[in-house]
Short mmCIF file of N, CA and C in Angstrom, two decimals:
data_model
loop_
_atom_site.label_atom_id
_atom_site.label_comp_id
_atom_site.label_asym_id
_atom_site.label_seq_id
_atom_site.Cartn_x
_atom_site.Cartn_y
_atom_site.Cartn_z
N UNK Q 96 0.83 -1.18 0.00
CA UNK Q 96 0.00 0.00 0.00
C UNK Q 96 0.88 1.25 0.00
N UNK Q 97 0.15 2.17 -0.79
CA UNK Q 97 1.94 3.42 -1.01
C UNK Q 97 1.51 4.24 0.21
N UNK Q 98 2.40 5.38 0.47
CA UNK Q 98 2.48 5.87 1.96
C UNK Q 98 2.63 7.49 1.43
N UNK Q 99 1.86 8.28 1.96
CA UNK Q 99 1.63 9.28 1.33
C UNK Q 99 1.22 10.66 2.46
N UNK Q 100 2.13 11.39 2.36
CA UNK Q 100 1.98 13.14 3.47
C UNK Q 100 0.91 14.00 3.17
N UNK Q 101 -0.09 13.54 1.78
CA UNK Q 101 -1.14 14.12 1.30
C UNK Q 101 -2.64 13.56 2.12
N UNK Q 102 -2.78 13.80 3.28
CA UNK Q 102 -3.25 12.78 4.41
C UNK Q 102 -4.87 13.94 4.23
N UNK Q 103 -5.04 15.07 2.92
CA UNK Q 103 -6.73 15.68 3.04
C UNK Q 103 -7.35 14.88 2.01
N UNK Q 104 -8.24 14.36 2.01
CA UNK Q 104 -9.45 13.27 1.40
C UNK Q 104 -10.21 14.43 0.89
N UNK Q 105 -10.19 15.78 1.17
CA UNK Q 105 -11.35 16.33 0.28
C UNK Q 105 -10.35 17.34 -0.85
N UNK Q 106 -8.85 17.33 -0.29
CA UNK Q 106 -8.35 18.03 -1.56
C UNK Q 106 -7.67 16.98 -2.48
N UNK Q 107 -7.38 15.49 -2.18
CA UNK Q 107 -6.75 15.16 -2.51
C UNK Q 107 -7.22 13.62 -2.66
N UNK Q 108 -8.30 12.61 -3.82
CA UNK Q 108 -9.07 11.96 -4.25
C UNK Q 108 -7.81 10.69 -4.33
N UNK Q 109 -8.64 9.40 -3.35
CA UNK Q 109 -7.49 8.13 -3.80
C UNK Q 109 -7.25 7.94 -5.44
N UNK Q 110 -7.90 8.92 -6.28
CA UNK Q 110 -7.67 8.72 -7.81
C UNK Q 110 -6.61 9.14 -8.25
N UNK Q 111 -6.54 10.51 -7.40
CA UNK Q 111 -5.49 11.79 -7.81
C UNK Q 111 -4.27 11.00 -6.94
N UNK Q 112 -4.42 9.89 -5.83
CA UNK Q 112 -2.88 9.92 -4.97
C UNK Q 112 -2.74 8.26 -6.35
N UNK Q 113 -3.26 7.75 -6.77
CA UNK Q 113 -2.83 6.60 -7.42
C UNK Q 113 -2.17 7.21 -8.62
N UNK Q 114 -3.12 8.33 -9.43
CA UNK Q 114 -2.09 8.61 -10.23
C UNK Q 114 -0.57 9.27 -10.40
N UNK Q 115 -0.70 10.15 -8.96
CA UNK Q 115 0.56 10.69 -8.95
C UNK Q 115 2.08 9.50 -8.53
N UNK Q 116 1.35 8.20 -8.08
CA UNK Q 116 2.20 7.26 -7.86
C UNK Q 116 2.46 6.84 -9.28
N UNK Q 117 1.53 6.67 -10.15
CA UNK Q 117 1.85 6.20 -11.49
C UNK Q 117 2.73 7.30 -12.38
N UNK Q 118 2.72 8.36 -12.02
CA UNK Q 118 3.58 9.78 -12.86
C UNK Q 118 4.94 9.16 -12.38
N UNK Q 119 4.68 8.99 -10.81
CA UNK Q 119 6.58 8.98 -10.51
C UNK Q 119 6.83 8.09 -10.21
N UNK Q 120 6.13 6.93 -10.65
CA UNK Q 120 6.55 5.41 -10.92
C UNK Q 120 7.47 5.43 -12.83
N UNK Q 121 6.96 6.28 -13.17
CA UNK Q 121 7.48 6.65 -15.03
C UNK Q 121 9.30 7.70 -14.73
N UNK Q 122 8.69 8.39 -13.64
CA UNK Q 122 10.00 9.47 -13.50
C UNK Q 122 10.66 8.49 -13.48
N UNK Q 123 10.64 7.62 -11.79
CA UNK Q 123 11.82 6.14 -11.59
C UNK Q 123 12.34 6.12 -12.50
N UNK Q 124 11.33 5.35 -13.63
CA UNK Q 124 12.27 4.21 -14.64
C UNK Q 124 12.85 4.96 -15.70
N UNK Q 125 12.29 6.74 -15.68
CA UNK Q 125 13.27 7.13 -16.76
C UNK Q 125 14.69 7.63 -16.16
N UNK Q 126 14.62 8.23 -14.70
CA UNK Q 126 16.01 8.16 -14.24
C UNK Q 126 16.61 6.55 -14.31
N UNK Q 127 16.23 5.38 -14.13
CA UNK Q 127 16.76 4.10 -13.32
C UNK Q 127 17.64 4.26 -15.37
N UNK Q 128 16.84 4.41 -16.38
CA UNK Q 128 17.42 4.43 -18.19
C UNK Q 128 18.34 5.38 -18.15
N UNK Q 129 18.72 6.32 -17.44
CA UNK Q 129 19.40 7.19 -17.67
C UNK Q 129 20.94 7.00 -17.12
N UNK Q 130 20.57 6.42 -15.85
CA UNK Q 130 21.50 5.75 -15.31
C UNK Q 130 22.27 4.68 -15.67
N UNK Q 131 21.75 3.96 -15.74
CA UNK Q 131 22.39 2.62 -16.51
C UNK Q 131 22.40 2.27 -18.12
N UNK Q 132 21.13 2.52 -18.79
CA UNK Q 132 21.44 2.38 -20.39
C UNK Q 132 22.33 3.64 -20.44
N UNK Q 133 22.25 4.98 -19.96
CA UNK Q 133 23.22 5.98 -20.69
C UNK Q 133 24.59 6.00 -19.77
N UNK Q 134 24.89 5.03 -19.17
CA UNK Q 134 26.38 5.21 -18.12
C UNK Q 134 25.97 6.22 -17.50
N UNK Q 135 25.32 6.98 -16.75
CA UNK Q 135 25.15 7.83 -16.10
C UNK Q 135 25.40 7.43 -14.37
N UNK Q 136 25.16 6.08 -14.16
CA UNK Q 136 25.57 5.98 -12.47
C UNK Q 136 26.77 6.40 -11.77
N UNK Q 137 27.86 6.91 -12.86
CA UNK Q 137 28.70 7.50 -12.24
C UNK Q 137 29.23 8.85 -12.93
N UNK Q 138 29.53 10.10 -11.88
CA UNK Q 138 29.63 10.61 -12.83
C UNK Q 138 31.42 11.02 -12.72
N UNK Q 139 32.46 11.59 -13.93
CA UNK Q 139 33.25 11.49 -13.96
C UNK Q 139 33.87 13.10 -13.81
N UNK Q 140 33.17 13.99 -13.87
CA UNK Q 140 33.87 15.50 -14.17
C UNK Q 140 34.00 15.92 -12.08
N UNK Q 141 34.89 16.69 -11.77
CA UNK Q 141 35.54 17.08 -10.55
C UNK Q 141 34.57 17.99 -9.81
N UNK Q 142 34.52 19.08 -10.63
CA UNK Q 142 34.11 20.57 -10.36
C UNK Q 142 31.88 20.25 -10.22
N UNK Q 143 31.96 21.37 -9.77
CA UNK Q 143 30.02 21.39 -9.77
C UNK Q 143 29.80 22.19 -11.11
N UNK Q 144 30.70 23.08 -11.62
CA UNK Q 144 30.07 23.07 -12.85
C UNK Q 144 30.14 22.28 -13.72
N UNK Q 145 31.05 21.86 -13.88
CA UNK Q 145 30.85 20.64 -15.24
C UNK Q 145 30.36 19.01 -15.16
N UNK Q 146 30.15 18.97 -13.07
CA UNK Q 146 28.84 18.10 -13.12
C UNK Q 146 27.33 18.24 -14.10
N UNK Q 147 27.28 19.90 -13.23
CA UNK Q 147 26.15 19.99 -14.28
C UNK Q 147 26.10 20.00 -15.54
N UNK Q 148 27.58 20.57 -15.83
CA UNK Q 148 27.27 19.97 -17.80
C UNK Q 148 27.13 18.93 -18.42
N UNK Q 149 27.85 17.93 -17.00
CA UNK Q 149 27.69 16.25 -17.82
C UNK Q 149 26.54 15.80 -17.72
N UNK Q 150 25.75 16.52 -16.17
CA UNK Q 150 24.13 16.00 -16.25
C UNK Q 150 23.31 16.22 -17.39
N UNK Q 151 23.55 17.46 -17.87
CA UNK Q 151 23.11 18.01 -19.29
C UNK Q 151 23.29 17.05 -20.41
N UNK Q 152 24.16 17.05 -20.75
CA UNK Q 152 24.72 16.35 -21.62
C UNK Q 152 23.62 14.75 -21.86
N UNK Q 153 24.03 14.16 -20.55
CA UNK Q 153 23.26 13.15 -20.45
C UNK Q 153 21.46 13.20 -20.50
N UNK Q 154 21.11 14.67 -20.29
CA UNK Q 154 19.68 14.91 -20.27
C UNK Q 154 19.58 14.78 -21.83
N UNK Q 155 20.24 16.08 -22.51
CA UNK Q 155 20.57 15.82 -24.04
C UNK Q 155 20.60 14.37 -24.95
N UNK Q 156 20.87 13.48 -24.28
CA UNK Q 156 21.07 12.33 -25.24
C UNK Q 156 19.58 11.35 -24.51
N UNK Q 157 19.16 11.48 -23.89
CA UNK Q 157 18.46 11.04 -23.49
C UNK Q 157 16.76 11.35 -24.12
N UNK Q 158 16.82 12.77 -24.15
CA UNK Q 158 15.61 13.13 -24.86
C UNK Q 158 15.95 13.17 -26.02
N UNK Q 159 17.05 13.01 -27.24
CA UNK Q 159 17.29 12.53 -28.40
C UNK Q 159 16.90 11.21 -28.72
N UNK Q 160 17.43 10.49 -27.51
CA UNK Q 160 16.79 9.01 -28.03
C UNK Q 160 15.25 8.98 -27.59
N UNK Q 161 14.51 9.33 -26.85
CA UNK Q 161 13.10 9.25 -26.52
C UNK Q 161 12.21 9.98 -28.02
N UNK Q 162 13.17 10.95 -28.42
CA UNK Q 162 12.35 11.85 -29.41
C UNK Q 162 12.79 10.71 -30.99
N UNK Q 163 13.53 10.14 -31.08
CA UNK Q 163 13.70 9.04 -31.83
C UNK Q 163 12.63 8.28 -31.67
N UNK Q 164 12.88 7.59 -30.64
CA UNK Q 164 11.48 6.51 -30.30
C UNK Q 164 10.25 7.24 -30.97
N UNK Q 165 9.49 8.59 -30.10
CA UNK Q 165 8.57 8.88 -30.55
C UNK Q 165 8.24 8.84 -31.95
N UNK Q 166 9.25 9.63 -32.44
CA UNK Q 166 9.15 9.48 -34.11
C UNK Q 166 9.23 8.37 -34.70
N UNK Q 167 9.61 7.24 -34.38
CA UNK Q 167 9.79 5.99 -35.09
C UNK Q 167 8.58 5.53 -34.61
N UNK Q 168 7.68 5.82 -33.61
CA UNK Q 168 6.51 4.94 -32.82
C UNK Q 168 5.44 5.39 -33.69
N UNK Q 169 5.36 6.55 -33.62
CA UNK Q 169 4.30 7.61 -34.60
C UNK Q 169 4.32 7.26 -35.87
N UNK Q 170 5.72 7.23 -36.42
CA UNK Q 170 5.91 7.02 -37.74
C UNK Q 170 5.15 5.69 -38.07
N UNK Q 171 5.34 4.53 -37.47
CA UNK Q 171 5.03 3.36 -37.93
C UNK Q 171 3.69 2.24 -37.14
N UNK Q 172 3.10 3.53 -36.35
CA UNK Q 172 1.75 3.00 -35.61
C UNK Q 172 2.29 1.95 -33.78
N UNK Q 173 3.32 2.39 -33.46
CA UNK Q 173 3.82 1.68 -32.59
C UNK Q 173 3.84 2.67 -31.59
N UNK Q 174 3.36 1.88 -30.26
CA UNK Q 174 3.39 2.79 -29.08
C UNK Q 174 4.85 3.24 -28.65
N UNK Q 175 5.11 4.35 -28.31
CA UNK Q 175 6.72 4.55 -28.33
C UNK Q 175 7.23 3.89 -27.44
N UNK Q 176 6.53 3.67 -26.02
CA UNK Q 176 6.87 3.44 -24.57
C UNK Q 176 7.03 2.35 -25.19
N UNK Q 177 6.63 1.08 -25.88
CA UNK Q 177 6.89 -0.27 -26.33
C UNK Q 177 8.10 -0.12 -26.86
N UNK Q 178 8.97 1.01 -27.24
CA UNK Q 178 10.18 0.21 -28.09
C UNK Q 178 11.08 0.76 -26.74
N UNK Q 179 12.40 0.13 -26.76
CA UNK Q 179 13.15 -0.16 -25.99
C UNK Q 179 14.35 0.91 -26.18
N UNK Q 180 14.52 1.69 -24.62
CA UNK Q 180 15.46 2.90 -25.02
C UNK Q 180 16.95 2.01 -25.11
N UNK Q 181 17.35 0.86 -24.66
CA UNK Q 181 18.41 0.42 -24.69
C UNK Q 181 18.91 0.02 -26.35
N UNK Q 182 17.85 -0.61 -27.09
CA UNK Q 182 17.61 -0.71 -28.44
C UNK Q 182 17.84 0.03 -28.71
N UNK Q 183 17.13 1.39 -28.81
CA UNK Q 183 17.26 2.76 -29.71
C UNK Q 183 18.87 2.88 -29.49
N UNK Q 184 19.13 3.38 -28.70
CA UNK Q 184 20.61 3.76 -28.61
C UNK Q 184 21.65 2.59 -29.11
N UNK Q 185 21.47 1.13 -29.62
CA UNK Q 185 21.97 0.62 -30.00
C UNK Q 185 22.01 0.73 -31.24
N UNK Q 186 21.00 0.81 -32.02
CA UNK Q 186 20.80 1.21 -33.35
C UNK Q 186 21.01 2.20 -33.61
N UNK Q 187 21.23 3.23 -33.16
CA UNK Q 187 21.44 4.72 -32.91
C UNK Q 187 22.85 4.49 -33.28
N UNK Q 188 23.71 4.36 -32.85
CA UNK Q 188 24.50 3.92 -32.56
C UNK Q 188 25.16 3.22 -34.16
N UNK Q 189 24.57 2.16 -34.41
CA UNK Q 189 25.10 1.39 -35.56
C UNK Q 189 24.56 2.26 -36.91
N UNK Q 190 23.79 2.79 -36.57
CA UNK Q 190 23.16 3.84 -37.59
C UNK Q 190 23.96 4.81 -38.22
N UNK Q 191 24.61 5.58 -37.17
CA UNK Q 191 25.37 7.08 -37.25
C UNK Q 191 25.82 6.83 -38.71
N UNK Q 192 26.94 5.85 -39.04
CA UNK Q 192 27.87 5.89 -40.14
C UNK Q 192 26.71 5.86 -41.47
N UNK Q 193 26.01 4.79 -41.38
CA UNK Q 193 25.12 5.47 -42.81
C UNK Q 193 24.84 6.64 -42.57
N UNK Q 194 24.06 7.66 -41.83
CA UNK Q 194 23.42 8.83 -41.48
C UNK Q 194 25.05 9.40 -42.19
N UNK Q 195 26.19 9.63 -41.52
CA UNK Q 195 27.09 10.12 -42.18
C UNK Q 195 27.36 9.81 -43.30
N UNK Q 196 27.33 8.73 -44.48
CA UNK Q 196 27.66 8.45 -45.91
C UNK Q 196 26.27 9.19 -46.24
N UNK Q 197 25.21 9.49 -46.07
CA UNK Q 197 24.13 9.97 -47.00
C UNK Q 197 24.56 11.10 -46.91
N UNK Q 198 24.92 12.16 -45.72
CA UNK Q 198 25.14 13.23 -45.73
C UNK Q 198 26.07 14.01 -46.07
N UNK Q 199 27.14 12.91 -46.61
CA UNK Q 199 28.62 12.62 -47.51
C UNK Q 199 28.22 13.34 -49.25
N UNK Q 200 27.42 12.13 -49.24
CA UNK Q 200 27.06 11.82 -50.69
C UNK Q 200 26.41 13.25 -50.87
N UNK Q 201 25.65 13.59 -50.50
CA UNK Q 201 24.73 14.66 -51.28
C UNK Q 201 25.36 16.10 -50.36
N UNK Q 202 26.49 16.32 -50.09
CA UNK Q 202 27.29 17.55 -49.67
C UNK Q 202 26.89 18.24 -50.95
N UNK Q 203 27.49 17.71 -51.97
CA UNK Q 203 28.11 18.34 -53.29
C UNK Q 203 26.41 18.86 -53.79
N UNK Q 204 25.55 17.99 -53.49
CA UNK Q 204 24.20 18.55 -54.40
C UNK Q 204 23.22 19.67 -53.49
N UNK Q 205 22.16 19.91 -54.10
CA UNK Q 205 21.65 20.86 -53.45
C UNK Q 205 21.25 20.67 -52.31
N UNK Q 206 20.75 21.70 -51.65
CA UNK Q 206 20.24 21.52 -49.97
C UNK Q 206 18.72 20.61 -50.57
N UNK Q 207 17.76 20.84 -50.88
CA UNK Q 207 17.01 19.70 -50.88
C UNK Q 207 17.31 18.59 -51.86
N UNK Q 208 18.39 18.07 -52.12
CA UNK Q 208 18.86 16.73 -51.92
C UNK Q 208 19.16 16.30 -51.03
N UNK Q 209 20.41 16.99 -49.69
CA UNK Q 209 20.63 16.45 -48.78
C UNK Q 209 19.53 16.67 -47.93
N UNK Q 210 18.38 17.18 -48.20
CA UNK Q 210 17.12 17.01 -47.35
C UNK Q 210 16.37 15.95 -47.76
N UNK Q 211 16.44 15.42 -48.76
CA UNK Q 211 15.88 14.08 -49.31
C UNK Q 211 17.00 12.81 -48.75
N UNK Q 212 18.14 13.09 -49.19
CA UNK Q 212 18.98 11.57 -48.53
C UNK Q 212 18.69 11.46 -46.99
N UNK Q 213 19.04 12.76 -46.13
CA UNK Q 213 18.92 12.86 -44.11
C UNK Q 213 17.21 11.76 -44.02
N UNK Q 214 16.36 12.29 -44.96
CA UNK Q 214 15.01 11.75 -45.02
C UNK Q 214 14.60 10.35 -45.16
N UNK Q 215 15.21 9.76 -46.30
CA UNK Q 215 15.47 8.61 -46.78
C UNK Q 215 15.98 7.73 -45.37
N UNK Q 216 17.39 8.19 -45.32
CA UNK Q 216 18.38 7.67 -44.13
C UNK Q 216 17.33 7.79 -43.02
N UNK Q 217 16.59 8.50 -42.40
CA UNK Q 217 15.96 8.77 -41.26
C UNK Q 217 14.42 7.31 -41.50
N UNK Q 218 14.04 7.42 -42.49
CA UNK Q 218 13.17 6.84 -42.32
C UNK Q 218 13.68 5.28 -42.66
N UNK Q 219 14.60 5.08 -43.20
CA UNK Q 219 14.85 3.54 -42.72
C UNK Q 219 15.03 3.44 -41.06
N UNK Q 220 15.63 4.23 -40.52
CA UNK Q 220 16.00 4.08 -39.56
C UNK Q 220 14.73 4.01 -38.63
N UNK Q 221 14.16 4.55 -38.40
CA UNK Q 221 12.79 4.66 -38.00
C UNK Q 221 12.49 3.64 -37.64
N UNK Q 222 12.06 2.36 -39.25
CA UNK Q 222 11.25 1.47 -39.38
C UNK Q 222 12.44 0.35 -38.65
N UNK Q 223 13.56 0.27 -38.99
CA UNK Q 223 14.60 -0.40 -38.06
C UNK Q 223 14.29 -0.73 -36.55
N UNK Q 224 13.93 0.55 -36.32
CA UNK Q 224 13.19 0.63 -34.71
C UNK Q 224 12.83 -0.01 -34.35
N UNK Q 225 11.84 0.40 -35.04
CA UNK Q 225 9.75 -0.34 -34.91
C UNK Q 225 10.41 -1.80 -35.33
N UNK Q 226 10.51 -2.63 -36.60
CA UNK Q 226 10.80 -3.69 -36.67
C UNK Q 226 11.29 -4.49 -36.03
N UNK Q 227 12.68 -3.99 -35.29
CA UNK Q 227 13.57 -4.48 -34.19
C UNK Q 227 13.41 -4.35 -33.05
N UNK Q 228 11.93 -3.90 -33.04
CA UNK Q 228 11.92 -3.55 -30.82
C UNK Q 228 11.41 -5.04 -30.54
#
């Protein structure tokens, strides 16, 4: 049974205390991903400022890969929360170097070519996702 300091029944509905357990039952598991799929359980910089830049940093890659997911979930009718942030960042990951040869290839041509290859490249990748979660 969860344990809770919100102890008024007329401001505060067993609906409203279950869901706020379910909000920061989601926070948990996106810190518990942040921590461990992104190496984040330890951190390596000395100083408090450039803690906070590495926390950044790590916030940064973190909502890159979630905003991946989304787009690959949306894109292809798949709930995002179903695909796997450890996945994404693996494919993410094995991905980069094509993402870099398309964006190779069409340097030389116009900007909407290399807006057509990033596109191309993006949407295989996408379906990679979805296929592979």
């Amino acid at each position: 049974m969860p344990f809770t300091t919100l102890l008024d029944k007329a401001t505060y509905s067993t609906l409203d205390i279950v869901g706020l357990y379910g909000q920061r039952w989601d926070v948990e598991l996106d810190l518990r991903h942040i921590k461990t799929t992104l190496g984040m359980d330890v951190l390596r910089c000395k100083t408090p400022s450039m803690v906070r830049k590495e926390i950044y940093v790590y916030l940064l890659a973190y909502n890159l890969l979630r905003s991946l997911m989304w787009s690959a979930g949306t894109t292809y009718g798949t709930p995002p929360l179903r695909l796997s942030l450890q996945g994404t960042r693996h494919h993410f990951n094995n991905f980069i170097p094509e993402l870099l040869a398309t964006s190779s290839t069409k340097r030389h041509g116009t900007p909407q070519g290399k807006c057509e290859g990033a596109a191309t490249a993006t949407t295989a990748y996408y379906r990679h996702i979805v296929v592979n979660a």
